[in-house]
Coordinates of C-alpha atoms and ligand atoms in Angstrom, one line a residue:
M1 CA 0.0 0.0 0.0
R2 CA 1.2 3.5 -0.8
S3 CA 2.2 5.3 2.4
L4 CA 2.0 8.9 3.7
G5 CA 4.7 10.9 2.0
L6 CA 7.1 13.1 3.9
I7 CA 8.3 15.4 1.1
S8 CA 6.6 18.8 1.0
N9 CA 6.3 21.0 -2.1
A10 CA 7.7 18.1 -4.2
K11 CA 5.7 17.4 -7.3
S12 CA 4.0 14.3 -8.6
T13 CA 5.6 12.9 -11.7
L14 CA 2.4 11.4 -13.1
V15 CA 2.3 13.7 -16.1
H16 CA 5.8 12.5 -17.1
T17 CA 4.9 8.9 -17.2
P18 CA 4.7 7.2 -20.6
A19 CA 1.0 6.4 -20.1
W20 CA 0.2 10.1 -19.6
Q21 CA 2.5 11.2 -22.4
R22 CA 0.8 8.8 -24.8
L23 CA -2.5 10.3 -24.0
L24 CA -1.2 13.8 -24.6
V25 CA 0.0 12.7 -28.1
H26 CA -3.3 11.0 -28.7
H27 CA -5.2 14.1 -27.6
N28 CA -3.4 16.0 -30.3
D29 CA -4.8 13.6 -32.9
M30 CA -8.3 13.7 -31.4
K31 CA -8.9 17.3 -30.4
S32 CA -10.4 18.3 -33.8
V33 CA -12.3 15.1 -34.4
K34 CA -16.1 15.4 -34.8
M35 CA -18.3 12.8 -33.1
M36 CA -20.7 13.0 -36.1
D37 CA -17.9 11.8 -38.3
L38 CA -17.1 9.0 -36.0
F39 CA -20.7 7.9 -36.2
S40 CA -20.7 8.2 -40.0
E41 CA -17.5 6.1 -40.2
N42 CA -18.7 3.4 -37.9
P43 CA -22.3 2.2 -38.0
D44 CA -21.7 -0.1 -35.0
R45 CA -20.6 2.8 -32.8
F46 CA -23.5 2.6 -30.4
D47 CA -23.1 -1.2 -29.9
Q48 CA -19.4 -0.8 -29.5
F49 CA -19.6 2.0 -27.0
S50 CA -22.5 1.1 -24.8
L51 CA -22.8 -1.3 -21.9
S52 CA -25.6 -2.8 -20.0
F53 CA -25.7 -3.9 -16.4
E54 CA -28.9 -5.6 -15.2
N55 CA -31.6 -3.3 -16.6
M56 CA -29.3 -0.3 -16.8
L57 CA -27.8 1.0 -20.0
L58 CA -24.7 3.2 -20.3
D59 CA -24.4 4.8 -23.8
Y60 CA -21.0 6.4 -24.0
S61 CA -20.8 6.5 -27.7
K62 CA -21.4 10.3 -27.8
N63 CA -17.9 11.0 -26.7
I64 CA -14.8 12.2 -28.5
I65 CA -13.2 8.8 -28.2
T66 CA -12.1 5.9 -30.3
D67 CA -10.8 2.4 -29.5
Y68 CA -7.4 3.9 -29.2
T69 CA -8.5 6.5 -26.7
L70 CA -9.8 3.8 -24.5
D71 CA -6.7 1.6 -24.9
H72 CA -4.5 4.5 -23.8
L73 CA -6.8 5.2 -20.9
F74 CA -6.9 1.5 -19.8
Y75 CA -3.1 1.6 -20.0
L76 CA -3.0 4.6 -17.7
A77 CA -5.4 2.8 -15.3
R78 CA -3.2 -0.3 -15.3
K79 CA 0.0 1.7 -14.7
Q80 CA -1.7 3.5 -11.8
K81 CA -2.7 0.2 -10.4
V82 CA -6.3 1.0 -10.1
R83 CA -7.4 -2.6 -9.9
E84 CA -4.9 -3.5 -7.2
F85 CA -6.0 -0.4 -5.2
R86 CA -9.6 -1.4 -5.7
D87 CA -8.9 -4.8 -4.3
A88 CA -7.1 -3.2 -1.3
M89 CA -10.2 -1.1 -0.6
F90 CA -12.6 -4.1 -0.7
R91 CA -10.2 -6.1 1.5
G92 CA -10.4 -3.5 4.2
E93 CA -6.9 -2.1 3.9
K94 CA -6.4 1.4 5.4
I95 CA -6.4 3.2 2.1
N96 CA -7.5 6.4 3.8
N97 CA -3.9 7.0 4.7
T98 CA -4.0 10.4 6.2
E99 CA -6.6 9.3 8.8
G100 CA -5.3 5.7 9.1
R101 CA -8.7 4.2 8.2
A102 CA -10.1 1.5 6.1
V103 CA -12.8 2.6 3.5
L104 CA -15.5 0.1 3.7
H105 CA -18.9 1.4 2.7
T106 CA -18.9 -1.6 0.4
A107 CA -19.0 -3.8 3.6
L108 CA -22.3 -2.2 4.5
R109 CA -23.9 -3.8 1.5
N110 CA -22.0 -7.1 1.6
R111 CA -24.9 -9.5 1.6
S112 CA -22.7 -12.6 0.9
G113 CA -21.8 -13.5 4.5
R114 CA -18.1 -13.2 3.5
P115 CA -16.1 -11.9 6.5
I116 CA -14.3 -8.5 6.1
M117 CA -11.5 -7.9 8.4
V118 CA -10.3 -4.6 9.9
D119 CA -7.5 -4.8 12.4
G120 CA -7.9 -8.6 12.6
K121 CA -11.6 -8.3 13.4
D122 CA -14.5 -9.2 11.2
V123 CA -16.7 -6.2 10.8
M124 CA -19.7 -8.1 9.4
P125 CA -21.4 -9.1 12.7
G126 CA -21.5 -5.5 13.8
I127 CA -23.0 -4.4 10.5
L128 CA -25.7 -7.2 10.6
H129 CA -26.5 -6.3 14.2
E130 CA -27.2 -2.7 13.3
L131 CA -29.3 -3.7 10.3
E132 CA -31.4 -5.9 12.6
K133 CA -31.7 -3.1 15.1
M134 CA -32.9 -0.9 12.3
R135 CA -35.4 -3.5 11.2
V136 CA -36.9 -3.8 14.7
F137 CA -37.1 -0.1 15.2
T138 CA -38.5 0.8 11.8
G139 CA -41.0 -2.0 12.1
K140 CA -42.3 -0.7 15.4
V141 CA -42.5 2.9 14.2
R142 CA -44.0 2.1 10.8
S143 CA -46.6 -0.3 12.3
G144 CA -47.7 2.2 15.0
E145 CA -46.5 0.0 17.8
W146 CA -44.0 2.7 18.8
K147 CA -46.0 5.4 20.5
G148 CA -45.3 9.0 21.3
Y149 CA -45.5 10.3 24.8
T150 CA -49.3 10.6 24.7
G151 CA -49.8 7.2 23.2
K152 CA -50.3 8.3 19.6
P153 CA -48.5 6.6 16.8
I154 CA -45.7 8.4 15.0
T155 CA -46.5 10.4 11.8
D156 CA -43.4 12.5 11.2
I157 CA -39.6 11.9 11.2
V158 CA -37.2 14.7 11.2
N159 CA -33.6 13.9 10.3
I160 CA -31.2 16.5 11.7
G161 CA -27.8 16.2 10.2
I162 CA -25.6 18.0 7.6
G163 CA -23.3 17.1 4.7
G164 CA -22.9 13.3 4.5
S165 CA -25.4 12.9 7.3
D166 CA -28.1 14.7 5.3
L167 CA -27.5 14.8 1.6
G168 CA -27.5 11.0 1.0
P169 CA -30.6 10.1 3.0
N170 CA -32.5 13.2 1.8
M171 CA -31.7 12.5 -1.9
V172 CA -32.7 8.8 -1.5
C173 CA -35.9 9.6 0.3
R174 CA -36.9 12.0 -2.5
A175 CA -35.8 9.4 -5.1
L176 CA -37.9 6.6 -3.5
T177 CA -41.0 8.7 -2.8
P178 CA -43.2 6.3 -4.9
Y179 CA -42.3 3.6 -2.3
A180 CA -43.2 5.6 0.7
D181 CA -46.4 4.5 2.4
R182 CA -46.8 5.7 6.0
L183 CA -44.6 8.3 7.4
R184 CA -43.6 11.8 6.4
V185 CA -39.8 12.4 6.5
H186 CA -38.2 15.8 6.7
F187 CA -34.6 17.0 6.7
V188 CA -33.1 19.8 8.6
S189 CA -29.5 20.6 7.9
N190 CA -28.9 24.4 7.8
V191 CA -27.9 26.2 11.0
D192 CA -30.0 29.1 9.6
G193 CA -32.8 29.0 12.2
T194 CA -35.3 29.7 9.5
Q195 CA -35.2 26.1 8.3
I196 CA -35.9 24.4 11.7
E197 CA -38.4 27.1 12.6
N198 CA -40.4 26.6 9.5
R199 CA -40.2 22.8 9.9
L200 CA -41.2 22.7 13.5
M201 CA -44.2 25.0 12.8
D202 CA -46.0 22.2 11.0
L203 CA -45.2 19.4 13.4
D204 CA -46.9 17.9 16.4
A205 CA -44.5 17.0 19.2
E206 CA -46.8 14.1 20.2
T207 CA -46.2 12.3 16.9
T208 CA -42.7 13.3 15.8
I209 CA -39.4 11.5 16.1
F210 CA -36.1 13.4 15.7
I211 CA -33.1 11.5 14.3
I212 CA -29.9 13.2 15.3
A213 CA -27.5 12.0 12.6
S214 CA -23.9 12.8 13.2
K215 CA -20.9 10.6 12.9
T216 CA -18.9 12.8 15.3
F217 CA -21.8 14.2 17.3
T218 CA -19.8 17.4 17.6
T219 CA -20.9 19.1 14.4
Q220 CA -22.0 22.6 15.3
E221 CA -24.9 22.9 12.9
T222 CA -26.4 19.6 13.9
I223 CA -25.9 20.0 17.6
T224 CA -27.4 23.5 17.5
N225 CA -30.4 22.2 15.5
A226 CA -30.8 19.2 17.8
N227 CA -30.8 21.5 20.9
T228 CA -33.4 23.7 19.3
A229 CA -35.5 20.6 18.6
R230 CA -35.2 19.4 22.1
K231 CA -36.1 22.7 23.6
W232 CA -39.2 22.9 21.3
F233 CA -40.1 19.4 22.3
L234 CA -39.8 20.1 26.0
A235 CA -41.6 23.4 25.8
D236 CA -45.0 21.8 26.8
P237 CA -45.0 21.5 30.6
A238 CA -46.8 18.1 30.2
I239 CA -43.6 16.7 28.6
S240 CA -40.7 15.6 30.8
E241 CA -37.1 14.6 30.1
K242 CA -38.0 10.9 30.2
D243 CA -40.3 11.4 27.2
I244 CA -37.2 12.2 25.1
A245 CA -36.5 8.5 24.8
R246 CA -39.7 8.1 22.7
H247 CA -38.9 11.0 20.4
F248 CA -35.1 11.3 20.0
V249 CA -32.8 8.7 18.5
A250 CA -29.1 9.2 17.5
I251 CA -26.9 7.8 14.8
S252 CA -23.3 8.2 15.5
T253 CA -19.9 6.7 16.2
N254 CA -19.6 8.7 19.4
S255 CA -21.6 7.1 22.2
E256 CA -20.3 9.4 24.9
A257 CA -21.4 12.5 23.1
V258 CA -24.8 10.9 22.4
E259 CA -25.3 10.1 26.1
A260 CA -24.1 13.5 27.1
F261 CA -26.8 15.0 24.8
G262 CA -29.4 13.1 26.8
I263 CA -30.2 10.3 24.3
D264 CA -30.6 6.9 25.8
L265 CA -28.0 4.6 24.3
S266 CA -30.6 2.0 23.5
N267 CA -31.9 4.6 21.0
M268 CA -28.5 5.0 19.4
F269 CA -27.6 3.4 16.1
E270 CA -24.0 2.8 15.5
F271 CA -21.6 3.0 12.6
W272 CA -17.8 3.1 12.3
D273 CA -14.9 5.3 11.5
W274 CA -14.3 3.3 8.3
V275 CA -17.5 4.7 6.9
G276 CA -16.9 8.1 5.4
G277 CA -19.7 10.7 5.9
R278 CA -20.4 11.1 2.2
Y279 CA -20.4 7.3 1.8
S280 CA -22.6 6.6 4.8
L281 CA -26.2 6.4 3.5
W282 CA -25.8 2.6 3.4
S283 CA -25.2 2.5 7.2
A284 CA -27.6 3.5 10.0
I285 CA -27.4 7.0 8.6
G286 CA -30.0 5.6 6.2
L287 CA -32.4 5.1 9.1
S288 CA -34.7 7.9 7.7
I289 CA -34.8 6.0 4.4
A290 CA -35.7 2.7 6.1
L291 CA -38.5 4.5 8.1
Y292 CA -39.8 6.1 4.9
V293 CA -39.9 3.1 2.6
G294 CA -39.5 0.2 5.0
M295 CA -36.5 -2.0 5.8
D296 CA -37.1 -4.5 2.9
R297 CA -36.8 -1.7 0.4
F298 CA -33.7 -0.4 2.2
I299 CA -32.1 -3.9 1.8
E300 CA -33.1 -3.9 -1.8
M301 CA -31.1 -0.7 -2.2
L302 CA -28.1 -2.3 -0.5
E303 CA -28.4 -5.3 -2.8
G304 CA -28.5 -3.1 -5.9
A305 CA -25.3 -1.4 -4.7
E306 CA -23.7 -4.8 -3.9
A307 CA -24.5 -6.0 -7.5
M308 CA -22.6 -2.9 -8.8
D309 CA -19.7 -3.6 -6.3
K310 CA -19.4 -7.1 -7.8
H311 CA -19.5 -5.7 -11.4
F312 CA -16.8 -3.2 -10.5
Q313 CA -14.7 -6.0 -8.9
N314 CA -15.1 -8.6 -11.5
E315 CA -15.7 -7.1 -14.9
P316 CA -12.7 -6.5 -17.1
M317 CA -11.9 -2.8 -17.6
E318 CA -13.3 -2.9 -21.2
T319 CA -16.8 -3.7 -19.9
N320 CA -16.6 -2.1 -16.4
M321 CA -19.0 0.8 -16.1
P322 CA -17.4 2.7 -13.3
M323 CA -14.0 2.4 -15.0
I324 CA -15.3 3.6 -18.3
L325 CA -17.1 6.6 -16.8
A326 CA -14.1 7.5 -14.7
L327 CA -11.7 7.3 -17.6
I328 CA -13.8 9.3 -19.9
G329 CA -14.0 12.0 -17.2
I330 CA -10.2 11.9 -16.9
W331 CA -9.9 12.2 -20.7
Y332 CA -11.9 15.5 -20.7
G333 CA -10.6 16.9 -17.5
N334 CA -6.9 16.3 -18.0
F335 CA -6.5 16.3 -21.8
F336 CA -9.3 18.5 -23.1
G337 CA -9.1 20.9 -20.1
A338 CA -12.8 20.6 -19.2
E339 CA -13.3 22.2 -15.8
S340 CA -16.7 21.1 -15.0
S341 CA -19.2 18.3 -15.6
A342 CA -23.0 18.4 -15.4
V343 CA -25.3 15.8 -14.0
L344 CA -28.7 16.1 -15.6
P345 CA -31.4 13.7 -14.3
Y346 CA -34.6 13.5 -16.4
D347 CA -36.5 12.1 -13.5
H348 CA -38.1 14.4 -10.9
H349 CA -37.4 11.9 -8.2
L350 CA -33.7 12.3 -8.8
R351 CA -33.7 16.0 -8.5
L352 CA -31.4 16.0 -5.5
L353 CA -28.9 13.7 -7.2
P354 CA -26.7 16.6 -8.5
A355 CA -26.3 18.1 -5.0
Y356 CA -25.5 14.7 -3.6
L357 CA -22.9 14.0 -6.3
E358 CA -21.4 17.5 -5.8
Q359 CA -20.4 16.4 -2.4
A360 CA -19.5 12.8 -3.2
D361 CA -17.2 13.9 -6.1
M362 CA -15.8 17.3 -5.1
E363 CA -15.2 16.5 -1.4
S364 CA -13.5 13.2 -2.5
N365 CA -11.3 14.4 -5.3
G366 CA -11.1 18.2 -4.9
K367 CA -7.5 17.9 -3.9
S368 CA -4.1 19.4 -5.1
V369 CA -1.8 17.1 -3.0
D370 CA -1.6 13.4 -3.8
R371 CA -1.7 10.6 -1.2
D372 CA 2.1 10.7 -1.0
G373 CA 2.1 14.4 -0.1
L374 CA 3.2 15.5 -3.6
Q375 CA 1.7 18.5 -5.3
T376 CA -0.4 17.5 -8.3
T377 CA 0.7 19.2 -11.5
Y378 CA -2.5 18.0 -13.2
S379 CA -6.2 18.9 -12.7
T380 CA -8.1 16.7 -10.3
G381 CA -11.8 16.7 -9.4
K382 CA -13.9 18.7 -11.8
V383 CA -16.6 21.0 -10.7
I384 CA -19.8 18.9 -10.6
W385 CA -23.1 20.6 -11.0
G386 CA -26.5 20.2 -12.4
T387 CA -30.2 20.1 -11.9
E388 CA -33.3 18.3 -13.2
G389 CA -32.6 18.1 -16.9
I390 CA -35.9 19.4 -18.2
N391 CA -35.8 22.5 -16.0
G392 CA -32.2 23.1 -16.9
Q393 CA -33.1 23.2 -20.6
H394 CA -35.1 26.4 -19.8
A395 CA -32.2 27.8 -17.8
F396 CA -28.6 27.1 -18.4
Y397 CA -28.5 24.7 -21.4
Q398 CA -27.8 27.8 -23.6
L399 CA -24.3 27.7 -22.3
L400 CA -24.0 23.9 -22.9
H401 CA -25.0 24.4 -26.5
Q402 CA -23.4 27.6 -27.5
G403 CA -21.0 28.6 -24.7
T404 CA -17.2 28.7 -25.0
R405 CA -16.5 25.8 -22.7
L406 CA -16.4 22.0 -23.1
I407 CA -18.8 20.6 -20.5
P408 CA -19.2 16.9 -20.5
T409 CA -22.6 15.8 -19.3
D410 CA -24.2 12.8 -17.7
F411 CA -27.9 12.4 -18.8
I412 CA -29.9 10.1 -16.6
A413 CA -33.4 8.8 -17.2
S414 CA -35.8 5.9 -16.5
V415 CA -37.6 4.1 -19.3
R416 CA -40.6 3.5 -17.1
S417 CA -41.7 6.4 -15.0
H418 CA -43.6 6.2 -11.7
S419 CA -46.0 8.7 -13.2
C420 CA -49.1 7.4 -14.9
L421 CA -49.4 10.5 -17.1
K422 CA -48.2 9.0 -20.4
E423 CA -48.1 12.2 -22.3
H424 CA -45.7 13.7 -19.8
C425 CA -43.5 10.6 -19.9
D426 CA -43.2 10.8 -23.6
I427 CA -42.3 14.4 -23.7
L428 CA -39.7 13.9 -21.0
A429 CA -38.1 11.0 -22.8
S430 CA -38.1 12.8 -26.1
N431 CA -36.3 15.7 -24.5
F432 CA -33.8 13.5 -22.8
I433 CA -32.8 11.8 -26.1
A434 CA -33.0 15.0 -28.2
Q435 CA -30.7 17.0 -26.0
T436 CA -27.8 14.5 -26.3
E437 CA -28.4 14.5 -30.0
A438 CA -28.5 18.3 -30.3
L439 CA -25.3 18.7 -28.1
M440 CA -23.4 16.4 -30.4
R441 CA -24.9 17.4 -33.8
G442 CA -25.0 21.2 -33.4
R443 CA -26.3 23.0 -36.5
N444 CA -24.1 24.2 -39.3
E445 CA -24.6 27.3 -41.5
N446 CA -26.3 25.5 -44.3
E447 CA -28.7 23.8 -42.1
T448 CA -29.5 27.1 -40.4
R449 CA -29.9 28.9 -43.7
L450 CA -32.3 26.2 -44.9
Q451 CA -34.4 26.3 -41.8
L452 CA -34.7 30.1 -41.9
R453 CA -35.6 30.0 -45.6
N454 CA -38.3 27.4 -45.0
A455 CA -39.6 29.6 -42.2
G456 CA -40.0 32.4 -44.8
V457 CA -37.4 34.7 -43.4
E458 CA -36.1 37.4 -45.8
L459 CA -32.7 36.7 -47.4
D460 CA -30.8 39.6 -45.8
E461 CA -32.3 38.8 -42.5
I462 CA -31.2 35.2 -42.9
E463 CA -27.5 36.2 -43.2
K464 CA -27.7 38.3 -40.0
H465 CA -29.2 35.5 -38.0
I466 CA -26.8 32.8 -39.1
P467 CA -23.9 33.4 -36.7
H468 CA -26.4 33.4 -33.8
M469 CA -28.3 30.4 -34.8
T470 CA -25.5 28.0 -35.7
F471 CA -24.3 25.6 -33.0
Q472 CA -20.8 24.1 -33.1
G473 CA -22.0 20.9 -31.5
N474 CA -19.5 18.1 -30.6
Q475 CA -20.4 18.5 -26.9
P476 CA -20.0 15.0 -25.3
S477 CA -22.5 13.2 -23.1
N478 CA -23.0 9.9 -21.4
S479 CA -26.6 8.6 -21.2
I480 CA -27.5 6.4 -18.3
V481 CA -30.9 4.8 -18.7
L482 CA -32.6 2.9 -15.9
D483 CA -35.5 0.6 -16.6
Q484 CA -37.3 2.1 -13.6
L485 CA -36.1 4.0 -10.6
T486 CA -36.4 1.3 -7.9
P487 CA -34.5 0.8 -4.6
R488 CA -32.3 -1.7 -6.4
S489 CA -31.6 0.3 -9.5
L490 CA -31.0 3.4 -7.3
G491 CA -28.5 1.5 -5.2
S492 CA -26.6 0.4 -8.3
L493 CA -26.6 3.9 -9.8
L494 CA -25.2 5.4 -6.6
A495 CA -22.5 2.7 -6.3
L496 CA -21.6 3.3 -9.9
Y497 CA -20.8 6.9 -9.1
E498 CA -19.0 6.0 -5.9
H499 CA -16.7 3.7 -7.9
K500 CA -16.3 6.2 -10.7
I501 CA -15.0 8.6 -8.0
F502 CA -12.8 5.9 -6.6
V503 CA -11.2 5.2 -10.0
Q504 CA -10.5 8.8 -10.7
G505 CA -8.9 9.3 -7.2
A506 CA -6.8 6.2 -7.8
I507 CA -5.6 7.5 -11.2
W508 CA -4.7 10.9 -9.7
N509 CA -3.1 9.1 -6.7
L510 CA -5.4 11.0 -4.3
N511 CA -6.7 10.0 -0.9
S512 CA -10.4 10.4 -1.9
Y513 CA -11.6 9.7 1.7
D514 CA -10.3 12.6 3.8
Q515 CA -11.5 16.2 3.7
W516 CA -8.9 18.4 5.4
G517 CA -9.9 21.3 3.2
V518 CA -13.1 21.8 5.2
E519 CA -11.3 22.3 8.5
L520 CA -9.9 25.8 8.3
G521 CA -13.2 27.5 7.7
K522 CA -14.7 25.7 10.7
K523 CA -11.8 26.9 12.9
L524 CA -12.0 30.5 11.8
A525 CA -15.8 30.5 12.2
S526 CA -15.3 29.4 15.8
N527 CA -12.9 32.4 16.3
I528 CA -15.3 34.8 14.7
L529 CA -18.2 33.5 16.7
N530 CA -16.3 34.3 19.8
E531 CA -15.8 37.8 18.5
I532 CA -19.4 38.3 17.5
K533 CA -20.6 37.1 20.9
S534 CA -18.1 39.0 23.0
G535 CA -18.3 42.2 20.8
R536 CA -14.5 42.3 21.0
T537 CA -11.7 41.8 18.4
L538 CA -9.8 38.8 19.7
Y539 CA -7.9 37.6 16.6
Q540 CA -5.9 39.3 13.9
H541 CA -7.6 39.4 10.5
D542 CA -7.2 41.2 7.2
A543 CA -8.9 44.5 6.6
S544 CA -11.8 42.9 4.6
T545 CA -12.6 40.3 7.4
D546 CA -12.4 43.1 10.0
G547 CA -14.6 45.3 7.9
L548 CA -17.2 42.6 7.5
L549 CA -17.2 41.8 11.2
D550 CA -17.6 45.5 12.1
W551 CA -20.4 45.9 9.6
F552 CA -22.3 43.0 11.2
R553 CA -21.8 44.2 14.7
E554 CA -22.7 47.8 13.9
K555 CA -25.8 46.9 11.9
R556 CA -26.9 44.5 14.7
K557 CA -26.5 47.3 17.3
E558 CA -28.7 49.5 15.1
G559 CA -31.3 46.8 15.6
Ligands
G6Q601 C1 -18.4 13.8 4.6 C2 -18.0 14.9 5.4 C3 -19.0 15.8 5.9 C4 -19.8 15.3 7.1 C5 -20.5 16.4 7.8 C6 -21.3 15.9 9.0 O1 -17.8 13.0 4.1 O2 -17.1 14.5 6.3 O3 -20.0 16.2 5.0 O4 -20.6 14.2 6.8 O5 -19.6 17.4 8.2 O6 -20.5 15.4 10.0 P1 -21.1 14.6 11.1 O7 -21.8 13.4 10.6 O8 -19.9 14.2 12.0 O9 -22.0 15.5 11.9

């Protein structure tokens, strides 16, 4: 295993390797190639550059790639020992080298009974125990057997968490809404009091359970919101501290802090330091999901993810979906200079997926020092962004079609919608397919001229319009098509992206599982909080920071 490096300011030599250099040369040959020409030359291009996994299709033919491109990328992956590194992760080796931790979200969905060892101990019994505890608890709450302090069954669940303890469960609950049957589930993450105030306004303390989801149980936003929820709950004089046990549960790795907060340890669901926050929805952090759709559905989601894990482990690179997606991303980011990549789900239920993937990808691979402590001299994680595709069409797609940047896109859709409005489904599907076609085809001058002529536009007007109405095209996209969005297919889709992120991190030789970059802001915020509360300047800042602080203090004084 690669170890923690000791050299500072030294640079990675990745870009000087023959594998990288080959790709640079190949890029020179490919940079002016038009995808439309590649399709004209090869009628089998779709078959050649598409893959299926269970009922999922990945069409990656609308990319500026040939067989040679992939060969060069596979060579890079072999040289970077991606497969060896993958196997080390699945074995439970401590590949999170800066924190000395294993990375085992895959163990959370290991349904095979195979032991997985960390520090000489099999982690599977603990995982199965927590899953069973989740089954019992969710069964009781969902059936109405679990009663609130006045004896009424529970109707509402509020998950209080942030980042990895919020984005995953929130996104999955929205994605699986068609499977929800009994309970309403809400998410509070922001320390902006408006969010929790608005949420509590509609809730009844008698029938609400709060899940305090925090791996560390020290996160300021979560603990502040949890305290506010507890105060709100205890506001009624008829409620006593002992009633907390029926209305507050915790999910954490930190039992002391949970107990200190006043939550009975029998109401605590455990997970482990080898589960990264942004990879934790498969653990008890997914409790809100299991309450919402039931434990059987939650397990189906784990099984879908496990199936993708096996695919990732066992398929050769040439037919390995996460590998292919990752390598195509490297091709654009490192050789074409693409700075961002858009995720565009054509499925209303997947509307939170872009936000979830922003964290999963950018917190994992937004790094400029490699795992050996060497400065990267190449671009790493791209900016990931997006929204529901169909809404985006009426907002930012202009830039995708006619802007100055290359922005590779992932289009995601389901063949069978959960909506029974057929007309809507057909329109959605046609837009999904048409957009990838339009991005690739573009429209040349002659086509534009013809269209304007057919529309009866005057000749001199036509020439004025042409520069504005031609599209260069050649904008690449991947299309991922699910048969239907189910717990299983969602599990596979999310694992696909997790492994894509893993492969890219391995190629760039990053530790994708730490997040030191988020620490400094937290530390400085704590200093400034002291200064806001005390009204005194306690730390040295720059003029801008001092100016902002004074502005806040003065304006607050003014009332
Ligand atoms: C995820 C990050 C981060 C984390 C939150 C919440 O990988 O570490 O998003 O999940 O900061 O942390 P806690 O769960 O400890 O409250």
